[in-house]
PDB file of C-alpha atoms in Angstrom:
ATOM      1  CA  MET J   1      45.247 -24.907   1.825  1.00  0.00           C
ATOM      2  CA  ALA J   2      43.440 -22.058   0.087  1.00  0.00           C
ATOM      3  CA  ARG J   3      41.144 -19.894   2.154  1.00  0.00           C
ATOM      4  CA  PRO J   4      37.438 -20.156   1.384  1.00  0.00           C
ATOM      5  CA  LYS J   5      36.057 -17.347  -0.731  1.00  0.00           C
ATOM      6  CA  SER J   6      34.093 -14.674   1.097  1.00  0.00           C
ATOM      7  CA  THR J   7      30.546 -14.009  -0.091  1.00  0.00           C
ATOM      8  CA  ASP J   8      30.920 -10.445   1.230  1.00  0.00           C
ATOM      9  CA  LYS J   9      33.973  -9.804  -0.976  1.00  0.00           C
ATOM     10  CA  ARG J  10      32.255 -11.351  -3.986  1.00  0.00           C
ATOM     11  CA  ARG J  11      29.205  -9.166  -3.369  1.00  0.00           C
ATOM     12  CA  ALA J  12      31.421  -6.077  -2.942  1.00  0.00           C
ATOM     13  CA  ILE J  13      33.183  -6.799  -6.244  1.00  0.00           C
ATOM     14  CA  LEU J  14      29.892  -7.245  -8.121  1.00  0.00           C
ATOM     15  CA  SER J  15      28.457  -4.088  -6.552  1.00  0.00           C
ATOM     16  CA  ALA J  16      31.577  -2.104  -7.444  1.00  0.00           C
ATOM     17  CA  ALA J  17      31.556  -3.534 -10.975  1.00  0.00           C
ATOM     18  CA  THR J  18      27.955  -2.410 -11.398  1.00  0.00           C
ATOM     19  CA  ARG J  19      28.760   1.126 -10.308  1.00  0.00           C
ATOM     20  CA  ILE J  20      31.974   1.406 -12.342  1.00  0.00           C
ATOM     21  CA  PHE J  21      30.448  -0.067 -15.514  1.00  0.00           C
ATOM     22  CA  ALA J  22      27.404   2.210 -15.154  1.00  0.00           C
ATOM     23  CA  GLU J  23      29.643   5.263 -14.821  1.00  0.00           C
ATOM     24  CA  ARG J  24      32.457   4.383 -17.223  1.00  0.00           C
ATOM     25  CA  GLY J  25      31.159   1.678 -19.545  1.00  0.00           C
ATOM     26  CA  LEU J  26      32.198  -1.940 -19.935  1.00  0.00           C
ATOM     27  CA  SER J  27      35.708  -0.959 -21.013  1.00  0.00           C
ATOM     28  CA  ALA J  28      36.462   0.375 -17.515  1.00  0.00           C
ATOM     29  CA  PRO J  29      39.570  -1.228 -16.006  1.00  0.00           C
ATOM     30  CA  THR J  30      39.270  -3.909 -13.355  1.00  0.00           C
ATOM     31  CA  SER J  31      41.651  -1.862 -11.195  1.00  0.00           C
ATOM     32  CA  ALA J  32      38.874   0.734 -10.746  1.00  0.00           C
ATOM     33  CA  ILE J  33      36.509  -2.032  -9.639  1.00  0.00           C
ATOM     34  CA  SER J  34      39.049  -3.396  -7.162  1.00  0.00           C
ATOM     35  CA  ILE J  35      39.646   0.041  -5.663  1.00  0.00           C
ATOM     36  CA  LEU J  36      35.929   0.729  -5.212  1.00  0.00           C
ATOM     37  CA  ALA J  37      35.356  -2.770  -3.788  1.00  0.00           C
ATOM     38  CA  GLY J  38      38.217  -2.268  -1.335  1.00  0.00           C
ATOM     39  CA  VAL J  39      40.118  -5.351  -2.491  1.00  0.00           C
ATOM     40  CA  ALA J  40      43.453  -5.942  -4.178  1.00  0.00           C
ATOM     41  CA  GLU J  41      43.226  -6.432  -7.929  1.00  0.00           C
ATOM     42  CA  GLY J  42      44.588  -9.948  -7.474  1.00  0.00           C
ATOM     43  CA  THR J  43      41.686 -10.656  -5.129  1.00  0.00           C
ATOM     44  CA  LEU J  44      39.220  -9.759  -7.882  1.00  0.00           C
ATOM     45  CA  PHE J  45      40.820 -12.443 -10.039  1.00  0.00           C
ATOM     46  CA  THR J  46      40.530 -14.950  -7.210  1.00  0.00           C
ATOM     47  CA  TYR J  47      36.759 -14.595  -7.539  1.00  0.00           C
ATOM     48  CA  PHE J  48      36.557 -14.131 -11.313  1.00  0.00           C
ATOM     49  CA  ALA J  49      39.147 -15.679 -13.645  1.00  0.00           C
ATOM     50  CA  ASN J  50      39.058 -12.670 -15.979  1.00  0.00           C
ATOM     51  CA  LYS J  51      36.985  -9.647 -16.906  1.00  0.00           C
ATOM     52  CA  VAL J  52      34.815 -11.630 -19.327  1.00  0.00           C
ATOM     53  CA  GLU J  53      33.837 -14.017 -16.536  1.00  0.00           C
ATOM     54  CA  LEU J  54      33.041 -11.032 -14.301  1.00  0.00           C
ATOM     55  CA  LEU J  55      30.810  -9.553 -17.025  1.00  0.00           C
ATOM     56  CA  ASN J  56      28.984 -12.854 -17.504  1.00  0.00           C
ATOM     57  CA  VAL J  57      28.426 -13.399 -13.785  1.00  0.00           C
ATOM     58  CA  LEU J  58      27.229  -9.811 -13.389  1.00  0.00           C
ATOM     59  CA  TYR J  59      24.785 -10.256 -16.282  1.00  0.00           C
ATOM     60  CA  ARG J  60      23.329 -13.417 -14.765  1.00  0.00           C
ATOM     61  CA  GLU J  61      23.060 -11.813 -11.317  1.00  0.00           C
ATOM     62  CA  ILE J  62      21.223  -8.748 -12.643  1.00  0.00           C
ATOM     63  CA  LYS J  63      18.884 -10.873 -14.769  1.00  0.00           C
ATOM     64  CA  LEU J  64      18.026 -13.070 -11.769  1.00  0.00           C
ATOM     65  CA  GLU J  65      17.367  -9.995  -9.628  1.00  0.00           C
ATOM     66  CA  LEU J  66      15.123  -8.567 -12.341  1.00  0.00           C
ATOM     67  CA  ALA J  67      13.265 -11.874 -12.757  1.00  0.00           C
ATOM     68  CA  ASP J  68      12.680 -12.046  -9.024  1.00  0.00           C
ATOM     69  CA  ALA J  69      11.282  -8.499  -9.029  1.00  0.00           C
ATOM     70  CA  MET J  70       9.021  -9.168 -12.020  1.00  0.00           C
ATOM     71  CA  MET J  71       7.703 -12.573 -11.034  1.00  0.00           C
ATOM     72  CA  THR J  72       6.988 -11.921  -7.354  1.00  0.00           C
ATOM     73  CA  GLY J  73       3.219 -11.887  -6.971  1.00  0.00           C
ATOM     74  CA  PHE J  74       2.707 -12.750 -10.646  1.00  0.00           C
ATOM     75  CA  PRO J  75      -1.061 -13.094 -11.300  1.00  0.00           C
ATOM     76  CA  ARG J  76      -0.920 -16.501 -13.036  1.00  0.00           C
ATOM     77  CA  ASN J  77      -4.682 -17.002 -13.332  1.00  0.00           C
ATOM     78  CA  LYS J  78      -5.576 -13.544 -14.618  1.00  0.00           C
ATOM     79  CA  SER J  79      -6.042 -12.078 -18.094  1.00  0.00           C
ATOM     80  CA  ILE J  80      -3.140 -11.391 -20.445  1.00  0.00           C
ATOM     81  CA  ARG J  81      -3.640  -7.657 -19.920  1.00  0.00           C
ATOM     82  CA  ILE J  82      -3.410  -7.973 -16.133  1.00  0.00           C
ATOM     83  CA  LYS J  83      -0.343 -10.215 -16.420  1.00  0.00           C
ATOM     84  CA  LEU J  84       1.408  -7.791 -18.786  1.00  0.00           C
ATOM     85  CA  HIS J  85       0.444  -4.856 -16.583  1.00  0.00           C
ATOM     86  CA  HIS J  86       2.024  -6.625 -13.596  1.00  0.00           C
ATOM     87  CA  ILE J  87       5.221  -7.291 -15.571  1.00  0.00           C
ATOM     88  CA  TRP J  88       5.286  -3.686 -16.800  1.00  0.00           C
ATOM     89  CA  ASN J  89       4.809  -2.185 -13.341  1.00  0.00           C
ATOM     90  CA  CYS J  90       7.381  -4.463 -11.732  1.00  0.00           C
ATOM     91  CA  TYR J  91       9.935  -3.865 -14.483  1.00  0.00           C
ATOM     92  CA  THR J  92       9.570  -0.086 -14.554  1.00  0.00           C
ATOM     93  CA  THR J  93       9.539   0.157 -10.751  1.00  0.00           C
ATOM     94  CA  TRP J  94      12.686  -2.001 -10.570  1.00  0.00           C
ATOM     95  CA  GLY J  95      14.372   0.027 -13.313  1.00  0.00           C
ATOM     96  CA  VAL J  96      13.750   3.350 -11.585  1.00  0.00           C
ATOM     97  CA  ALA J  97      14.898   1.936  -8.236  1.00  0.00           C
ATOM     98  CA  HIS J  98      18.041   0.370  -9.789  1.00  0.00           C
ATOM     99  CA  PRO J  99      19.311   2.766 -12.470  1.00  0.00           C
ATOM    100  CA  GLU J 100      22.883   1.438 -12.377  1.00  0.00           C
ATOM    101  CA  GLN J 101      21.808  -2.177 -12.868  1.00  0.00           C
ATOM    102  CA  ARG J 102      19.464  -1.116 -15.658  1.00  0.00           C
ATOM    103  CA  LYS J 103      22.227   0.803 -17.434  1.00  0.00           C
ATOM    104  CA  VAL J 104      24.740  -2.041 -17.069  1.00  0.00           C
ATOM    105  CA  LEU J 105      22.185  -4.609 -18.228  1.00  0.00           C
ATOM    106  CA  SER J 106      21.547  -2.552 -21.372  1.00  0.00           C
ATOM    107  CA  GLN J 107      25.292  -2.399 -22.055  1.00  0.00           C
ATOM    108  CA  LEU J 108      25.788  -6.101 -21.402  1.00  0.00           C
ATOM    109  CA  GLN J 109      22.953  -7.082 -23.726  1.00  0.00           C
ATOM    110  CA  LEU J 110      24.800  -5.316 -26.554  1.00  0.00           C
ATOM    111  CA  SER J 111      28.181  -6.759 -25.581  1.00  0.00           C
ATOM    112  CA  ASP J 112      30.058  -9.469 -27.441  1.00  0.00           C
ATOM    113  CA  SER J 113      31.417 -10.712 -24.103  1.00  0.00           C
ATOM    114  CA  LEU J 114      28.339 -12.687 -23.101  1.00  0.00           C
ATOM    115  CA  THR J 115      28.613 -16.425 -23.581  1.00  0.00           C
ATOM    116  CA  PRO J 116      25.731 -18.440 -25.029  1.00  0.00           C
ATOM    117  CA  GLU J 117      25.424 -20.082 -21.605  1.00  0.00           C
ATOM    118  CA  SER J 118      24.989 -16.715 -19.899  1.00  0.00           C
ATOM    119  CA  LYS J 119      22.431 -15.587 -22.454  1.00  0.00           C
ATOM    120  CA  GLU J 120      20.501 -18.809 -21.924  1.00  0.00           C
ATOM    121  CA  ALA J 121      20.720 -18.520 -18.129  1.00  0.00           C
ATOM    122  CA  GLY J 122      19.627 -14.882 -18.328  1.00  0.00           C
ATOM    123  CA  SER J 123      16.603 -15.647 -20.467  1.00  0.00           C
ATOM    124  CA  ALA J 124      15.538 -18.829 -18.635  1.00  0.00           C
ATOM    125  CA  PRO J 125      13.484 -17.070 -15.932  1.00  0.00           C
ATOM    126  CA  PHE J 126      11.542 -15.235 -18.644  1.00  0.00           C
ATOM    127  CA  VAL J 127      10.539 -18.250 -20.754  1.00  0.00           C
ATOM    128  CA  GLY J 128       7.052 -18.182 -19.232  1.00  0.00           C
ATOM    129  CA  ILE J 129       6.594 -14.573 -20.300  1.00  0.00           C
ATOM    130  CA  GLU J 130       7.554 -15.427 -23.870  1.00  0.00           C
ATOM    131  CA  ALA J 131       5.141 -18.382 -23.860  1.00  0.00           C
ATOM    132  CA  MET J 132       2.430 -16.077 -22.535  1.00  0.00           C
ATOM    133  CA  GLY J 133       3.032 -13.766 -25.507  1.00  0.00           C
ATOM    134  CA  HIS J 134       2.689 -16.650 -27.965  1.00  0.00           C
ATOM    135  CA  ASP J 135      -0.513 -17.811 -26.255  1.00  0.00           C
ATOM    136  CA  ALA J 136      -1.924 -14.278 -26.360  1.00  0.00           C
ATOM    137  CA  VAL J 137      -1.374 -14.165 -30.125  1.00  0.00           C
ATOM    138  CA  LYS J 138      -3.088 -17.557 -30.528  1.00  0.00           C
ATOM    139  CA  GLN J 139      -5.992 -16.320 -28.394  1.00  0.00           C
ATOM    140  CA  ARG J 140      -6.158 -13.233 -30.617  1.00  0.00           C
ATOM    141  CA  VAL J 141      -5.620 -10.901 -27.653  1.00  0.00           C
ATOM    142  CA  LEU J 142      -2.365  -9.544 -29.080  1.00  0.00           C
ATOM    143  CA  GLN J 143      -1.494  -8.691 -32.650  1.00  0.00           C
ATOM    144  CA  ASP J 144       0.582 -11.273 -34.501  1.00  0.00           C
ATOM    145  CA  ILE J 145       3.908  -9.545 -33.906  1.00  0.00           C
ATOM    146  CA  PRO J 146       7.260 -11.386 -33.954  1.00  0.00           C
ATOM    147  CA  GLN J 147       8.313 -12.064 -30.348  1.00  0.00           C
ATOM    148  CA  GLU J 148      11.650 -10.274 -30.737  1.00  0.00           C
ATOM    149  CA  PHE J 149       9.913  -7.171 -32.089  1.00  0.00           C
ATOM    150  CA  LEU J 150       7.339  -7.272 -29.297  1.00  0.00           C
ATOM    151  CA  SER J 151      10.110  -7.513 -26.687  1.00  0.00           C
ATOM    152  CA  ALA J 152      12.085  -4.687 -28.293  1.00  0.00           C
ATOM    153  CA  THR J 153       8.974  -2.493 -28.459  1.00  0.00           C
ATOM    154  CA  MET J 154       8.228  -3.178 -24.807  1.00  0.00           C
ATOM    155  CA  GLU J 155      11.838  -2.402 -23.867  1.00  0.00           C
ATOM    156  CA  ALA J 156      11.858   0.898 -25.777  1.00  0.00           C
ATOM    157  CA  SER J 157       8.517   1.944 -24.278  1.00  0.00           C
ATOM    158  CA  ALA J 158       9.619   0.901 -20.788  1.00  0.00           C
ATOM    159  CA  GLN J 159      12.916   2.811 -21.091  1.00  0.00           C
ATOM    160  CA  THR J 160      11.028   5.982 -22.050  1.00  0.00           C
ATOM    161  CA  THR J 161       8.582   5.423 -19.206  1.00  0.00           C
ATOM    162  CA  MET J 162      11.379   4.878 -16.672  1.00  0.00           C
ATOM    163  CA  ALA J 163      13.163   8.033 -17.825  1.00  0.00           C
ATOM    164  CA  PHE J 164      10.003  10.075 -17.214  1.00  0.00           C
ATOM    165  CA  MET J 165       9.298   8.327 -13.901  1.00  0.00           C
ATOM    166  CA  ALA J 166      12.820   9.138 -12.691  1.00  0.00           C
ATOM    167  CA  ALA J 167      12.729  12.725 -13.955  1.00  0.00           C
ATOM    168  CA  HIS J 168       9.278  13.414 -12.461  1.00  0.00           C
ATOM    169  CA  PRO J 169       9.000  11.377  -9.232  1.00  0.00           C
ATOM    170  CA  ALA J 170       5.799  13.122  -8.146  1.00  0.00           C
ATOM    171  CA  SER J 171       4.139  11.930 -11.363  1.00  0.00           C
ATOM    172  CA  ALA J 172       5.888   8.544 -11.583  1.00  0.00           C
ATOM    173  CA  GLU J 173       2.712   6.509 -11.193  1.00  0.00           C
ATOM    174  CA  LYS J 174       0.950   8.590 -13.848  1.00  0.00           C
ATOM    175  CA  PHE J 175       3.791   8.010 -16.335  1.00  0.00           C
ATOM    176  CA  GLN J 176       3.928   4.320 -15.452  1.00  0.00           C
ATOM    177  CA  THR J 177       0.220   3.943 -16.214  1.00  0.00           C
ATOM    178  CA  LEU J 178       0.387   6.121 -19.326  1.00  0.00           C
ATOM    179  CA  GLY J 179       3.356   4.137 -20.644  1.00  0.00           C
ATOM    180  CA  PHE J 180       1.554   0.840 -20.171  1.00  0.00           C
ATOM    181  CA  GLU J 181      -1.658   2.089 -21.778  1.00  0.00           C
ATOM    182  CA  MET J 182       0.243   3.307 -24.838  1.00  0.00           C
ATOM    183  CA  PHE J 183       2.154   0.012 -25.081  1.00  0.00           C
ATOM    184  CA  TRP J 184      -1.023  -2.038 -24.648  1.00  0.00           C
ATOM    185  CA  ARG J 185      -2.856  -0.108 -27.370  1.00  0.00           C
ATOM    186  CA  ALA J 186       0.095  -0.673 -29.713  1.00  0.00           C
ATOM    187  CA  ILE J 187       0.181  -4.463 -29.291  1.00  0.00           C
ATOM    188  CA  SER J 188      -3.378  -5.524 -28.490  1.00  0.00           C
ATOM    189  CA  LYS J 189      -6.091  -6.412 -30.957  1.00  0.00           C
ATOM    190  CA  LYS J 190      -8.586  -3.600 -30.843  1.00  0.00           C
TER     191      LYS J 190
END
C-alpha cells in the first residue's frame, strides 16, 4: 500500500519551486527544486507527475494566495474608486511582501506551459473585479477602455509602484498612493 502524501513535503516542494524559478527562471531543473526542498527527485514526481503539472499547480496556488490577499476586507458596498483603491493597496502590498511569488507569477503568465484549466482556475477568483470594471464603464465612472488593456495598464503601473515601494521602504506608502492616483487619473472619466 502506498504511503499517504505529506502536505509538508508538498508545501516544501512548492516553496522551493517558487524560490528556484524566481532565481533561475522556469527552465530551472527539477533537481534544483528537489535539493532545496530536501527531497529526492523521485519524491517530487510522486507529488507532481511532471514539471508542467508542477508549474500549473504553482500558478494556481499563487493566484489563490493573491486573490485571498486582495479580497480580504473588500469594500463591496463602496464606490468604484474605493474598491479599486482597496484592490490596488492589497495587490501592491502583497507584491512587495512576496517578491518571489510576484516574479514567478509574471513568468508563468507568459509561459506556454499553463493549461486552459489552470488559466481559468487562476482567473476565477477575479471575475468579480472584471465585472466591476464593466459596471464602472456603464456607470460612466471609468473610460470605455477594453478590459484587457485596463488590466495590463493596471499591472504595469502596479509593477512600477511595487519597484519603488521595495526600493524606498520609508516612502512605500507615499509611492503606493502616488501610483494609485496616477492610475486612477488615467482610467477615470474626469
